[in-house]
Amino acid sequence: MSKSKVYFTSVLEPKSLITLYEKLDIKLSGNIAVKLHSGEEGNQNYLKPEFVKELIDYVNGTVVECNTAYEGERNTTEKHKKLMEKHGWSKHFNVDILDAESDIVLENPNGKIIKKNYVGKNIENYDSVLMLSHFKGHPMGGFGGALKNMSIGLASSKGKGYIHSNGKEDAEYEDIFTSDHDSFLMSMADACKTITDYFKDKIVYINVMVNMSVDCDCCATAEDPCMKDIGILASTDPVALDQACIDLVYNSTDSGKEHLIKRIESRNGLLTIKSAEEQKIGTREYELINID
């Protein structure tokens, strides 16, 4: 497999998102879902609506989310919608909770751990996806980027439990935290494959490397960022994109990177990227193109 192109800018401005999107030379069409993280109640690090508004307006997209499988303000559609309003998403965009009514099953017969993925049923209403991800650490995955946003992010509430429990039907809350960890990381890659098979080449991926805490935007009480902002990256290959972000962290001169690297390595986070490459979702070999 040849190297994938990953475009990069250190200019952290809303217009940079549009510039990077245009560099990909792929015009998403039809009904466009913009998958991002709406931010848990109390979280201070998630991407704010004002920062992404120009891009979402540019593609005429709908902000989509799915309910969580754990306690918080996003585990029911009613609460999730209220929080979307509070965080300003509903003010600026059309918003769709994909699993508000039910979910559907997407198959991955060659999955290493799971052979199917439960996603919000409303995904059937969309023709293409803009995967707009906040790159940062994560308490369980080690890091969160395009692959996590695509797998856990698009999974329904049931689907999130299914991935976390490595394929346990009707997983209980405790199953999320007690299942085999490496199998969970590989399950995320299996879930990603169902999404890329479903949308094929009608997905583009943008990672924003700002507010890089060791904690996810799903944490109500998250640590403050441990290192300085780096920039924005875009690609049509989520494996290359996440790998490029990882490499930028490791190659940074910011001493705060050690805290984030410890989180990534302690959770074996790179296994998700490796497994996604083995699923032929993309390649870890990339060309980083700086557009500054």
Short mmCIF file of C-alpha atoms in Angstrom, two decimals:
data_model
loop_
_atom_site.label_atom_id
_atom_site.label_comp_id
_atom_site.label_asym_id
_atom_site.label_seq_id
_atom_site.Cartn_x
_atom_site.Cartn_y
_atom_site.Cartn_z
CA MET A 1 0.00 0.00 0.00
CA SER A 2 1.38 3.42 -0.97
CA LYS A 3 1.77 6.23 1.54
CA SER A 4 -1.36 8.20 2.41
CA LYS A 5 -1.38 11.97 2.28
CA VAL A 6 -1.96 13.80 5.55
CA TYR A 7 -2.26 17.58 5.38
CA PHE A 8 -1.16 19.71 8.34
CA THR A 9 -1.39 23.29 9.49
CA SER A 10 -0.30 24.90 12.73
CA VAL A 11 -2.71 27.79 12.15
CA LEU A 12 -5.51 27.15 14.62
CA GLU A 13 -8.25 29.22 13.05
CA PRO A 14 -11.74 28.24 11.84
CA LYS A 15 -10.81 29.00 8.24
CA SER A 16 -7.97 26.46 8.45
CA LEU A 17 -10.56 23.70 8.69
CA ILE A 18 -12.00 24.72 5.33
CA THR A 19 -8.54 25.06 3.79
CA LEU A 20 -7.62 21.53 4.84
CA TYR A 21 -10.94 20.12 3.68
CA GLU A 22 -10.38 21.64 0.24
CA LYS A 23 -6.85 20.22 0.11
CA LEU A 24 -8.34 16.72 0.23
CA ASP A 25 -9.99 17.45 -3.12
CA ILE A 26 -13.04 15.39 -2.21
CA LYS A 27 -16.39 17.11 -2.17
CA LEU A 28 -18.78 15.33 0.18
CA SER A 29 -22.28 15.23 -1.27
CA GLY A 30 -25.87 14.48 -0.37
CA ASN A 31 -26.88 14.56 3.28
CA ILE A 32 -23.63 15.03 5.19
CA ALA A 33 -23.25 13.85 8.77
CA VAL A 34 -20.65 15.71 10.82
CA LYS A 35 -19.58 13.39 13.63
CA LEU A 36 -18.00 15.24 16.51
CA HIS A 37 -17.97 15.05 20.30
CA SER A 38 -20.65 17.20 21.90
CA GLY A 39 -18.80 17.24 25.24
CA GLU A 40 -19.97 15.81 28.56
CA GLU A 41 -21.49 18.15 31.15
CA GLY A 42 -18.61 19.75 33.06
CA ASN A 43 -15.96 19.03 30.44
CA GLN A 44 -13.86 22.05 29.48
CA ASN A 45 -11.78 20.69 26.61
CA TYR A 46 -14.18 19.69 23.81
CA LEU A 47 -14.18 21.54 20.48
CA LYS A 48 -16.61 24.45 20.67
CA PRO A 49 -19.34 25.14 18.08
CA GLU A 50 -17.91 28.54 17.22
CA PHE A 51 -14.61 27.00 16.13
CA VAL A 52 -16.13 24.46 13.73
CA LYS A 53 -19.11 26.52 12.50
CA GLU A 54 -17.53 27.82 9.30
CA LEU A 55 -16.61 24.33 8.14
CA ILE A 56 -19.96 22.75 9.01
CA ASP A 57 -21.80 25.59 7.29
CA TYR A 58 -19.45 25.23 4.30
CA VAL A 59 -20.40 21.57 3.77
CA ASN A 60 -24.01 22.15 4.89
CA GLY A 61 -23.69 19.32 7.38
CA THR A 62 -25.79 18.01 10.24
CA VAL A 63 -24.11 17.48 13.61
CA VAL A 64 -24.64 13.88 14.68
CA GLU A 65 -24.03 12.07 17.95
CA CYS A 66 -25.07 8.87 19.72
CA ASN A 67 -26.07 8.29 23.31
CA THR A 68 -23.56 6.96 25.82
CA ALA A 69 -23.58 3.66 27.69
CA TYR A 70 -22.57 5.12 31.06
CA GLU A 71 -23.96 7.57 33.59
CA GLY A 72 -23.89 11.24 32.68
CA GLU A 73 -25.86 13.84 30.79
CA ARG A 74 -25.73 12.08 27.41
CA ASN A 75 -27.01 8.57 28.18
CA THR A 76 -30.60 9.31 27.14
CA THR A 77 -31.86 11.18 24.11
CA GLU A 78 -33.77 13.68 26.24
CA LYS A 79 -30.75 14.58 28.36
CA HIS A 80 -28.41 14.54 25.39
CA LYS A 81 -30.56 16.99 23.45
CA LYS A 82 -30.68 19.33 26.44
CA LEU A 83 -26.91 19.26 26.73
CA MET A 84 -26.53 19.85 22.99
CA GLU A 85 -28.62 22.97 23.48
CA LYS A 86 -26.63 24.06 26.51
CA HIS A 87 -23.32 23.61 24.69
CA GLY A 88 -24.57 25.62 21.73
CA TRP A 89 -24.75 22.88 19.09
CA SER A 90 -28.50 23.22 18.53
CA LYS A 91 -28.19 26.98 18.30
CA HIS A 92 -25.82 26.83 15.35
CA PHE A 93 -26.65 23.57 13.57
CA ASN A 94 -29.21 20.92 12.81
CA VAL A 95 -28.55 18.18 15.36
CA ASP A 96 -29.38 14.48 15.12
CA ILE A 97 -29.04 11.88 17.87
CA LEU A 98 -28.58 8.89 15.61
CA ASP A 99 -29.85 6.26 18.04
CA ALA A 100 -32.77 8.33 19.35
CA GLU A 101 -35.22 5.64 18.21
CA SER A 102 -33.20 2.49 17.59
CA ASP A 103 -30.09 1.06 15.97
CA ILE A 104 -29.09 -1.09 13.02
CA VAL A 105 -26.44 -3.78 12.62
CA LEU A 106 -23.47 -3.42 10.29
CA GLU A 107 -21.51 -6.59 9.60
CA ASN A 108 -17.77 -7.26 9.63
CA PRO A 109 -17.35 -11.00 8.99
CA ASN A 110 -13.55 -10.68 9.17
CA GLY A 111 -13.49 -8.86 12.48
CA LYS A 112 -10.85 -10.10 14.92
CA ILE A 113 -13.01 -9.74 18.02
CA ILE A 114 -16.49 -8.60 16.96
CA LYS A 115 -18.25 -9.48 13.72
CA LYS A 116 -20.90 -6.78 13.83
CA ASN A 117 -21.48 -3.25 15.02
CA TYR A 118 -24.62 -1.61 16.41
CA VAL A 119 -24.93 1.96 15.11
CA GLY A 120 -27.64 4.58 15.38
CA LYS A 121 -30.41 3.84 12.87
CA ASN A 122 -30.51 7.43 11.62
CA ILE A 123 -27.15 6.86 9.97
CA GLU A 124 -29.24 5.50 7.08
CA ASN A 125 -30.33 9.10 6.38
CA TYR A 126 -26.82 10.20 5.39
CA ASP A 127 -24.81 9.83 2.22
CA SER A 128 -21.39 10.88 3.50
CA VAL A 129 -19.55 11.71 6.71
CA LEU A 130 -17.17 14.40 7.91
CA MET A 131 -15.35 12.80 10.85
CA LEU A 132 -14.36 15.89 12.84
CA SER A 133 -12.34 14.67 15.81
CA HIS A 134 -10.65 16.27 18.80
CA PHE A 135 -7.31 14.51 19.28
CA LYS A 136 -6.45 14.04 22.96
CA GLY A 137 -5.86 11.33 25.53
CA HIS A 138 -8.42 8.83 26.74
CA PRO A 139 -8.81 6.95 30.05
CA MET A 140 -9.39 3.60 28.33
CA GLY A 141 -8.22 3.88 24.73
CA GLY A 142 -5.03 5.77 25.56
CA PHE A 143 -5.91 8.38 22.99
CA GLY A 144 -8.94 9.50 21.07
CA GLY A 145 -8.82 10.50 17.42
CA ALA A 146 -10.51 9.59 14.16
CA LEU A 147 -10.68 5.84 14.84
CA LYS A 148 -12.30 6.22 18.24
CA ASN A 149 -14.71 8.86 16.95
CA MET A 150 -15.73 6.52 14.14
CA SER A 151 -16.09 3.37 16.26
CA ILE A 152 -17.34 4.27 19.74
CA GLY A 153 -18.66 7.61 18.51
CA LEU A 154 -21.03 6.22 15.87
CA ALA A 155 -22.01 3.19 17.93
CA SER A 156 -25.44 3.36 19.54
CA SER A 157 -25.71 3.20 23.31
CA LYS A 158 -26.06 -0.58 22.98
CA GLY A 159 -23.25 -0.63 20.46
CA LYS A 160 -20.88 1.16 22.80
CA GLY A 161 -21.46 -1.54 25.41
CA TYR A 162 -21.05 -4.19 22.73
CA ILE A 163 -17.65 -2.85 21.63
CA HIS A 164 -16.40 -2.27 25.18
CA SER A 165 -17.44 -5.78 26.25
CA ASN A 166 -15.86 -7.38 23.17
CA GLY A 167 -19.15 -8.57 21.75
CA LYS A 168 -21.35 -9.25 24.75
CA GLU A 169 -25.02 -8.84 23.93
CA ASP A 170 -26.90 -6.60 26.38
CA ALA A 171 -23.66 -5.71 28.14
CA GLU A 172 -24.03 -4.40 31.66
CA TYR A 173 -22.37 -1.21 32.92
CA GLU A 174 -19.59 -3.14 34.68
CA ASP A 175 -18.78 -5.05 31.49
CA ILE A 176 -17.48 -1.82 30.00
CA PHE A 177 -14.68 -1.67 32.55
CA THR A 178 -13.91 -5.33 33.20
CA SER A 179 -13.57 -6.90 29.74
CA ASP A 180 -10.18 -7.79 28.26
CA HIS A 181 -8.52 -4.50 27.42
CA ASP A 182 -6.56 -5.38 24.28
CA SER A 183 -9.63 -7.10 22.86
CA PHE A 184 -11.53 -3.84 23.40
CA LEU A 185 -8.92 -1.91 21.41
CA MET A 186 -9.16 -4.41 18.56
CA SER A 187 -12.96 -4.32 18.76
CA MET A 188 -12.80 -0.60 18.02
CA ALA A 189 -10.87 -1.36 14.84
CA ASP A 190 -13.43 -4.03 13.91
CA ALA A 191 -16.21 -1.47 14.38
CA CYS A 192 -14.36 1.08 12.24
CA LYS A 193 -14.26 -1.41 9.38
CA THR A 194 -18.07 -1.63 9.35
CA ILE A 195 -18.29 2.16 8.93
CA THR A 196 -15.71 2.41 6.15
CA ASP A 197 -17.38 -0.50 4.34
CA TYR A 198 -20.74 1.24 4.67
CA PHE A 199 -19.70 4.70 3.44
CA LYS A 200 -16.69 3.57 1.36
CA ASP A 201 -14.90 6.64 -0.04
CA LYS A 202 -17.55 9.08 1.19
CA ILE A 203 -15.76 9.90 4.45
CA VAL A 204 -13.14 12.54 5.17
CA TYR A 205 -11.29 12.89 8.45
CA ILE A 206 -10.04 15.95 10.31
CA ASN A 207 -8.22 15.83 13.66
CA VAL A 208 -7.79 18.96 15.75
CA MET A 209 -4.83 18.80 18.14
CA VAL A 210 -5.84 21.35 20.77
CA ASN A 211 -6.65 21.19 24.49
CA MET A 212 -4.78 17.90 24.68
CA SER A 213 -5.68 16.52 28.07
CA VAL A 214 -4.96 12.91 29.00
CA ASP A 215 -8.73 12.63 29.45
CA CYS A 216 -11.49 12.39 26.89
CA ASP A 217 -14.28 14.90 26.24
CA CYS A 218 -16.58 12.25 27.73
CA CYS A 219 -15.09 12.96 31.18
CA ALA A 220 -17.14 15.36 33.30
CA THR A 221 -14.05 16.04 35.38
CA ALA A 222 -11.11 16.09 33.00
CA GLU A 223 -7.53 17.13 33.56
CA ASP A 224 -6.49 20.39 31.96
CA PRO A 225 -4.36 20.09 28.80
CA CYS A 226 -0.86 18.76 29.51
CA MET A 227 0.89 20.17 26.43
CA LYS A 228 0.60 23.05 24.01
CA ASP A 229 -1.68 22.94 20.99
CA ILE A 230 -0.08 21.55 17.83
CA GLY A 231 -2.41 22.11 14.89
CA ILE A 232 -5.00 20.57 12.57
CA LEU A 233 -4.59 17.56 10.28
CA ALA A 234 -6.78 16.10 7.52
CA SER A 235 -6.75 12.96 5.42
CA THR A 236 -8.93 10.46 3.63
CA ASP A 237 -7.12 7.75 5.64
CA PRO A 238 -8.02 7.59 9.36
CA VAL A 239 -5.15 5.19 10.16
CA ALA A 240 -2.54 7.51 8.68
CA LEU A 241 -4.21 10.51 10.30
CA ASP A 242 -4.17 9.09 13.83
CA GLN A 243 -0.61 7.80 13.36
CA ALA A 244 0.52 11.26 12.21
CA CYS A 245 -1.01 12.82 15.32
CA ILE A 246 0.72 10.28 17.54
CA ASP A 247 4.04 11.02 15.84
CA LEU A 248 3.59 14.77 16.30
CA VAL A 249 3.10 14.20 20.02
CA TYR A 250 6.19 11.98 20.30
CA ASN A 251 8.31 14.39 18.24
CA SER A 252 7.17 17.50 20.10
CA THR A 253 9.66 19.49 22.18
CA ASP A 254 6.96 20.20 24.76
CA SER A 255 7.89 18.51 28.05
CA GLY A 256 4.20 18.03 28.81
CA LYS A 257 4.10 15.35 26.12
CA GLU A 258 5.47 12.80 28.60
CA HIS A 259 2.21 12.83 30.53
CA LEU A 260 0.17 12.17 27.38
CA ILE A 261 2.62 9.55 26.11
CA LYS A 262 2.41 7.73 29.44
CA ARG A 263 -1.39 7.61 29.08
CA ILE A 264 -1.15 6.31 25.51
CA GLU A 265 1.44 3.65 26.30
CA SER A 266 -0.11 2.53 29.59
CA ARG A 267 -3.32 1.72 27.71
CA ASN A 268 -1.52 0.15 24.72
CA GLY A 269 -3.26 2.73 22.57
CA LEU A 270 -1.30 2.04 19.39
CA LEU A 271 -2.92 -1.38 19.16
CA THR A 272 -6.07 0.23 17.78
CA ILE A 273 -4.10 1.84 14.94
CA LYS A 274 -2.22 -1.39 14.22
CA SER A 275 -5.44 -3.40 14.19
CA ALA A 276 -7.14 -0.89 11.90
CA GLU A 277 -4.25 -1.22 9.46
CA GLU A 278 -4.57 -5.01 9.58
CA GLN A 279 -8.27 -4.59 8.80
CA LYS A 280 -7.11 -2.69 5.67
CA ILE A 281 -8.88 0.47 6.74
CA GLY A 282 -5.74 2.41 5.92
CA THR A 283 -1.98 2.49 6.30
CA ARG A 284 0.36 3.80 8.98
CA GLU A 285 2.71 4.95 6.22
CA TYR A 286 2.01 8.56 5.33
CA GLU A 287 3.37 11.73 3.78
CA LEU A 288 2.86 14.76 6.03
CA ILE A 289 2.22 17.83 3.90
CA ASN A 290 2.60 21.13 5.74
CA ILE A 291 0.43 23.80 4.10
CA ASP A 292 1.56 26.73 6.28
#
